[in-house]
Amino acid sequence: MKIAAFSTGDRRRLGVVLESDLVDLTDLGVKAADLAGLWSDWPVNRDQILAGLAEGPPLIPATEVTWLPPIDPGATFWAAAANYEEHLREGNFNRPDYPPFFIRNGQSLVGHGGDVHKPWFSDRLDYEGELAVVIGRRAHLVSEAEAADYIAGYTCFNDGSVRDWQRHTTQITVGKNFSRSGALGPWIATADDVPDVDNRQLETTINGRQVQSSPVGAAIWGIRYVVSYLSAITELQPGDIIALGTPGGVGARQDPPLFLSAGDQVSIAIDGVGVLSHGVVEPPASTEPWPAGVR
């Protein structure tokens, strides 16, 4: 099952994706106001959705909606770094003893079909295609063996990174949180639809050129490990998201470097999960003076 967040006009909705069209969950009798609520009562909501779909509810054409990132405003977005050997090699990085993480805020994301914003004061906006894991149940001190029971589903992620700002300090969070610099979606493929997600192929293309290709399962620290690891730190909540990290092939390590420019088209595809596509725009340069210390 594919669960999407979308809007028609000013109204935010949750829906089920059927081929290219959508069904509003409220049309199926599901009362969940957000994704966290949907996952919190998932066994009941799943049965209700299936029963409602059998009655042939009205469809909303995908061409009439704006796709939103499938994340609630209050959810925590954890992102793993340095989690693929090929990415470590291309950057000449040492392999860490434990998975490094940073947090992205929801304002830094756009949905499928939207436009990522390249800052006018940087020419080093990079792409990072990744699998993102969606938590479905409260998870605290969960063992690696149990971790799969706490996963609601998976989605595609472009961890857009402003590389020069990322390297202002040893902490990379700044370069990972520019407004509308990354993308998430197009939907959440529920875990029961992708039981063998480790075997699925992740591919990133820029303007039709393939720049990344790797099995999801090539990650150093796998899906179950990172869920278990983070659950030792905090109580993960329904709707929280964990990005698994990117394989090799990022733009900063191409020869010559391949940073994103206005007009570029980016796609992150994971078979069985979905294809996240977005454009790139560069908003007009600000006429305001630079904040102190920026340059």
Tab-separated table of C-alpha atoms in Angstrom:
chain	number	residue	atom	x	y	z
A	1	MET	CA	0.000	0.000	0.000
A	2	LYS	CA	1.232	3.511	-0.811
A	3	ILE	CA	0.321	6.332	1.594
A	4	ALA	CA	0.824	9.926	0.433
A	5	ALA	CA	0.536	13.421	1.831
A	6	PHE	CA	-0.860	15.916	-0.643
A	7	SER	CA	-2.865	19.109	-0.927
A	8	THR	CA	-5.685	20.363	-3.086
A	9	GLY	CA	-5.977	24.095	-2.701
A	10	ASP	CA	-5.128	24.985	0.901
A	11	ARG	CA	-6.164	21.669	2.407
A	12	ARG	CA	-3.598	19.106	3.510
A	13	ARG	CA	-4.765	15.526	3.030
A	14	LEU	CA	-3.577	11.976	3.486
A	15	GLY	CA	-4.421	9.435	0.848
A	16	VAL	CA	-3.836	6.069	-0.740
A	17	VAL	CA	-2.186	5.973	-4.152
A	18	LEU	CA	-3.869	3.748	-6.745
A	19	GLU	CA	-1.755	3.648	-9.890
A	20	SER	CA	-1.456	7.383	-10.654
A	21	ASP	CA	-4.561	8.575	-8.792
A	22	LEU	CA	-5.291	9.075	-5.093
A	23	VAL	CA	-8.094	8.432	-2.635
A	24	ASP	CA	-8.549	10.742	0.349
A	25	LEU	CA	-8.383	8.692	3.559
A	26	THR	CA	-11.392	10.560	4.919
A	27	ASP	CA	-13.378	9.107	2.001
A	28	LEU	CA	-12.478	5.681	3.370
A	29	GLY	CA	-13.702	6.477	6.868
A	30	VAL	CA	-10.198	6.773	8.360
A	31	LYS	CA	-10.125	9.420	11.065
A	32	ALA	CA	-6.344	9.818	11.405
A	33	ALA	CA	-5.479	13.508	11.123
A	34	ASP	CA	-1.785	12.907	10.531
A	35	LEU	CA	0.656	10.171	9.634
A	36	ALA	CA	1.585	9.568	13.262
A	37	GLY	CA	-2.044	8.833	14.068
A	38	LEU	CA	-2.382	6.624	11.013
A	39	TRP	CA	0.556	4.435	12.065
A	40	SER	CA	-0.405	4.435	15.748
A	41	ASP	CA	-3.591	2.570	14.916
A	42	TRP	CA	-2.260	0.849	11.807
A	43	PRO	CA	-3.804	-2.639	12.018
A	44	VAL	CA	-7.286	-1.138	12.383
A	45	ASN	CA	-6.674	1.627	9.849
A	46	ARG	CA	-5.250	-0.802	7.309
A	47	ASP	CA	-8.370	-2.982	7.454
A	48	GLN	CA	-10.570	0.117	7.219
A	49	ILE	CA	-8.681	1.347	4.155
A	50	LEU	CA	-8.974	-2.008	2.399
A	51	ALA	CA	-12.699	-2.193	3.155
A	52	GLY	CA	-13.228	1.343	1.868
A	53	LEU	CA	-11.286	0.726	-1.323
A	54	ALA	CA	-13.463	-2.277	-2.082
A	55	GLU	CA	-16.465	0.063	-2.259
A	56	GLY	CA	-14.937	2.121	-5.085
A	57	PRO	CA	-14.436	5.584	-3.533
A	58	PRO	CA	-13.954	8.700	-5.712
A	59	LEU	CA	-10.488	9.118	-7.199
A	60	ILE	CA	-8.463	12.330	-7.226
A	61	PRO	CA	-6.270	12.628	-10.357
A	62	ALA	CA	-2.608	13.040	-9.465
A	63	THR	CA	-2.415	15.938	-11.923
A	64	GLU	CA	-4.749	17.927	-9.662
A	65	VAL	CA	-2.745	17.663	-6.447
A	66	THR	CA	0.443	19.044	-4.959
A	67	TRP	CA	2.551	16.262	-3.478
A	68	LEU	CA	3.823	17.045	0.016
A	69	PRO	CA	6.725	15.432	1.878
A	70	PRO	CA	5.202	12.445	3.725
A	71	ILE	CA	6.264	13.635	7.171
A	72	ASP	CA	4.356	15.314	9.996
A	73	PRO	CA	5.605	18.750	11.140
A	74	GLY	CA	6.333	17.417	14.617
A	75	ALA	CA	8.219	14.306	13.504
A	76	THR	CA	11.942	13.895	14.025
A	77	PHE	CA	14.041	13.253	10.915
A	78	TRP	CA	17.275	11.411	11.680
A	79	ALA	CA	19.822	11.053	8.873
A	80	ALA	CA	22.806	8.708	8.846
A	81	ALA	CA	26.117	9.826	7.380
A	82	ALA	CA	29.101	7.798	6.169
A	83	ASN	CA	27.067	4.606	5.838
A	84	TYR	CA	28.237	3.191	2.479
A	85	GLU	CA	31.780	1.992	1.801
A	86	GLU	CA	31.815	3.443	-1.716
A	87	HIS	CA	30.929	6.877	-0.339
A	88	LEU	CA	33.697	6.595	2.264
A	89	ARG	CA	36.229	5.673	-0.426
A	90	GLU	CA	35.299	8.482	-2.795
A	91	GLY	CA	35.617	11.021	0.016
A	92	ASN	CA	38.764	9.446	1.469
A	93	PHE	CA	36.955	9.181	4.809
A	94	ASN	CA	37.859	6.839	7.634
A	95	ARG	CA	35.190	4.317	8.561
A	96	PRO	CA	33.597	5.423	11.848
A	97	ASP	CA	33.177	2.977	14.727
A	98	TYR	CA	29.529	3.978	15.104
A	99	PRO	CA	27.006	5.518	12.680
A	100	PRO	CA	27.129	9.342	12.684
A	101	PHE	CA	23.717	11.040	12.622
A	102	PHE	CA	22.393	14.545	12.091
A	103	ILE	CA	18.831	15.894	12.142
A	104	ARG	CA	16.976	17.604	9.288
A	105	ASN	CA	14.020	19.905	9.836
A	106	GLY	CA	10.801	19.609	7.860
A	107	GLN	CA	11.197	23.076	6.354
A	108	SER	CA	14.234	21.816	4.460
A	109	LEU	CA	12.103	19.401	2.380
A	110	VAL	CA	9.879	19.570	-0.685
A	111	GLY	CA	7.592	16.880	-2.031
A	112	HIS	CA	7.580	14.932	-5.283
A	113	GLY	CA	7.220	17.202	-8.315
A	114	GLY	CA	8.298	20.268	-6.354
A	115	ASP	CA	11.399	22.397	-6.768
A	116	VAL	CA	14.444	22.251	-4.559
A	117	HIS	CA	15.901	25.710	-3.935
A	118	LYS	CA	19.553	26.349	-4.734
A	119	PRO	CA	20.840	29.219	-2.555
A	120	TRP	CA	21.870	32.154	-4.706
A	121	PHE	CA	25.044	32.590	-2.630
A	122	SER	CA	26.368	29.051	-3.140
A	123	ASP	CA	27.255	27.068	-6.259
A	124	ARG	CA	27.730	23.797	-4.357
A	125	LEU	CA	24.284	22.308	-3.876
A	126	ASP	CA	24.815	18.547	-4.047
A	127	TYR	CA	22.491	15.536	-4.284
A	128	GLU	CA	22.443	12.373	-2.160
A	129	GLY	CA	19.942	9.654	-3.077
A	130	GLU	CA	18.823	7.634	-0.051
A	131	LEU	CA	16.245	5.252	1.365
A	132	ALA	CA	14.294	6.652	4.308
A	133	VAL	CA	12.671	4.421	6.931
A	134	VAL	CA	9.363	5.446	8.541
A	135	ILE	CA	8.722	4.423	12.145
A	136	GLY	CA	5.283	2.949	12.843
A	137	ARG	CA	5.289	2.297	16.602
A	138	ARG	CA	6.875	3.834	19.663
A	139	ALA	CA	10.309	2.270	19.838
A	140	HIS	CA	12.572	2.453	22.870
A	141	LEU	CA	15.416	0.058	23.649
A	142	VAL	CA	14.413	-2.155	20.726
A	143	SER	CA	16.724	-5.014	19.801
A	144	GLU	CA	18.020	-5.378	16.269
A	145	ALA	CA	16.067	-8.642	15.963
A	146	GLU	CA	12.825	-6.844	16.867
A	147	ALA	CA	13.419	-3.664	14.856
A	148	ALA	CA	11.488	-4.705	11.735
A	149	ASP	CA	8.286	-4.846	13.806
A	150	TYR	CA	8.548	-1.090	14.385
A	151	ILE	CA	8.860	-0.043	10.732
A	152	ALA	CA	5.775	1.335	8.993
A	153	GLY	CA	7.325	1.690	5.561
A	154	TYR	CA	9.870	3.319	3.287
A	155	THR	CA	10.216	6.357	1.079
A	156	CYS	CA	12.807	8.019	-1.175
A	157	PHE	CA	14.968	10.913	-0.056
A	158	ASN	CA	17.323	13.415	-1.648
A	159	ASP	CA	19.583	14.696	1.110
A	160	GLY	CA	20.344	17.966	-0.666
A	161	SER	CA	23.560	19.340	0.797
A	162	VAL	CA	25.086	22.807	0.469
A	163	ARG	CA	28.673	21.577	0.580
A	164	ASP	CA	30.565	24.810	1.283
A	165	TRP	CA	28.323	25.631	4.257
A	166	GLN	CA	28.420	21.992	5.359
A	167	ARG	CA	32.164	22.411	5.820
A	168	HIS	CA	32.048	25.642	7.805
A	169	THR	CA	32.589	23.443	10.887
A	170	THR	CA	33.169	19.778	11.644
A	171	GLN	CA	29.416	19.463	12.284
A	172	ILE	CA	27.624	19.041	8.942
A	173	THR	CA	24.104	19.943	10.089
A	174	VAL	CA	24.166	23.530	8.769
A	175	GLY	CA	24.692	22.455	5.166
A	176	LYS	CA	21.885	19.896	5.461
A	177	ASN	CA	19.102	22.243	6.556
A	178	PHE	CA	18.785	25.033	4.024
A	179	SER	CA	15.157	25.863	3.304
A	180	ARG	CA	13.681	23.594	0.610
A	181	SER	CA	17.087	22.087	-0.147
A	182	GLY	CA	16.058	18.394	-0.018
A	183	ALA	CA	13.149	16.251	-1.152
A	184	LEU	CA	11.122	13.370	0.292
A	185	GLY	CA	8.501	11.125	-1.298
A	186	PRO	CA	6.616	10.548	-3.423
A	187	TRP	CA	4.798	8.376	-0.857
A	188	ILE	CA	5.407	5.827	1.876
A	189	ALA	CA	5.413	2.244	0.617
A	190	THR	CA	4.242	0.147	3.554
A	191	ALA	CA	6.715	-2.418	4.853
A	192	ASP	CA	4.528	-5.376	3.927
A	193	ASP	CA	4.801	-4.328	0.273
A	194	VAL	CA	8.622	-4.269	0.368
A	195	PRO	CA	9.673	-7.201	2.588
A	196	ASP	CA	13.011	-7.535	0.796
A	197	VAL	CA	13.944	-3.861	0.782
A	198	ASP	CA	17.653	-4.633	1.332
A	199	ASN	CA	17.714	-6.275	-2.106
A	200	ARG	CA	16.195	-3.294	-3.891
A	201	GLN	CA	18.304	-1.065	-6.111
A	202	LEU	CA	18.696	2.666	-5.466
A	203	GLU	CA	19.451	4.851	-8.482
A	204	THR	CA	19.897	8.603	-8.798
A	205	THR	CA	19.726	10.402	-12.123
A	206	ILE	CA	20.437	14.031	-12.989
A	207	ASN	CA	18.873	15.196	-16.254
A	208	GLY	CA	18.539	11.551	-17.271
A	209	ARG	CA	22.174	10.657	-16.511
A	210	GLN	CA	22.655	7.945	-13.886
A	211	VAL	CA	25.046	9.121	-11.190
A	212	GLN	CA	24.358	6.691	-8.324
A	213	SER	CA	23.452	2.999	-8.287
A	214	SER	CA	23.640	0.638	-5.316
A	215	PRO	CA	21.688	-2.055	-3.524
A	216	VAL	CA	20.060	-0.621	-0.411
A	217	GLY	CA	21.544	-3.495	1.582
A	218	ALA	CA	25.117	-2.392	0.846
A	219	ALA	CA	24.877	-0.034	3.819
A	220	ILE	CA	27.477	-0.587	6.534
A	221	TRP	CA	24.861	-0.284	9.275
A	222	GLY	CA	21.617	-1.807	8.055
A	223	ILE	CA	18.038	-0.740	8.574
A	224	ARG	CA	17.403	-2.838	11.669
A	225	TYR	CA	20.666	-1.782	13.266
A	226	VAL	CA	20.026	1.966	12.895
A	227	VAL	CA	16.472	1.616	14.266
A	228	SER	CA	17.809	-0.304	17.273
A	229	TYR	CA	20.729	2.109	17.764
A	230	LEU	CA	18.566	5.239	17.754
A	231	SER	CA	15.963	3.606	19.985
A	232	ALA	CA	18.681	3.258	22.625
A	233	ILE	CA	19.115	7.052	22.559
A	234	THR	CA	15.503	8.173	22.462
A	235	GLU	CA	11.959	6.873	22.193
A	236	LEU	CA	11.253	6.933	18.470
A	237	GLN	CA	7.688	8.007	17.704
A	238	PRO	CA	5.232	6.945	14.983
A	239	GLY	CA	5.979	9.017	11.908
A	240	ASP	CA	9.635	9.639	12.743
A	241	ILE	CA	11.983	9.084	9.820
A	242	ILE	CA	15.499	7.658	9.583
A	243	ALA	CA	17.474	8.160	6.360
A	244	LEU	CA	19.959	5.363	5.749
A	245	GLY	CA	22.724	7.390	4.076
A	246	THR	CA	23.922	7.707	0.501
A	247	PRO	CA	26.086	5.417	-1.654
A	248	GLY	CA	28.964	6.636	-3.792
A	249	GLY	CA	28.527	8.959	-6.740
A	250	VAL	CA	27.719	12.279	-5.079
A	251	GLY	CA	28.342	15.399	-7.122
A	252	ALA	CA	31.238	16.738	-5.072
A	253	ARG	CA	33.262	13.619	-5.946
A	254	GLN	CA	32.603	13.602	-9.707
A	255	ASP	CA	35.359	14.695	-12.096
A	256	PRO	CA	34.593	17.475	-12.774
A	257	PRO	CA	32.260	18.101	-9.799
A	258	LEU	CA	28.552	17.886	-10.614
A	259	PHE	CA	26.675	20.370	-8.475
A	260	LEU	CA	23.007	21.164	-9.062
A	261	SER	CA	21.951	24.209	-11.072
A	262	ALA	CA	18.647	25.897	-11.811
A	263	GLY	CA	16.736	23.898	-14.405
A	264	ASP	CA	18.167	20.507	-13.419
A	265	GLN	CA	15.830	17.539	-13.009
A	266	VAL	CA	16.639	14.998	-10.292
A	267	SER	CA	15.175	11.526	-9.735
A	268	ILE	CA	15.759	9.114	-6.862
A	269	ALA	CA	14.356	5.663	-7.712
A	270	ILE	CA	14.163	2.624	-5.434
A	271	ASP	CA	12.410	-0.300	-7.073
A	272	GLY	CA	9.388	-1.372	-5.094
A	273	VAL	CA	9.387	1.880	-3.122
A	274	GLY	CA	8.899	4.629	-5.702
A	275	VAL	CA	10.456	7.342	-7.843
A	276	LEU	CA	10.987	10.766	-6.306
A	277	SER	CA	11.430	13.469	-8.952
A	278	HIS	CA	11.964	17.178	-8.511
A	279	GLY	CA	13.351	20.229	-10.239
A	280	VAL	CA	15.896	22.787	-9.100
A	281	VAL	CA	15.346	26.548	-9.019
A	282	GLU	CA	17.418	29.472	-7.824
A	283	PRO	CA	15.322	32.160	-6.139
A	284	PRO	CA	16.353	35.749	-6.921
A	285	ALA	CA	19.342	37.125	-5.037
A	286	SER	CA	18.473	39.029	-1.908
A	287	THR	CA	18.838	42.807	-1.954
A	288	GLU	CA	19.278	42.817	1.828
A	289	PRO	CA	22.772	43.152	3.341
A	290	TRP	CA	24.508	39.937	4.388
A	291	PRO	CA	24.118	38.953	8.038
A	292	ALA	CA	27.226	39.574	10.101
A	293	GLY	CA	29.765	36.776	9.852
A	294	VAL	CA	28.368	35.100	6.703
A	295	ARG	CA	31.347	36.055	4.588
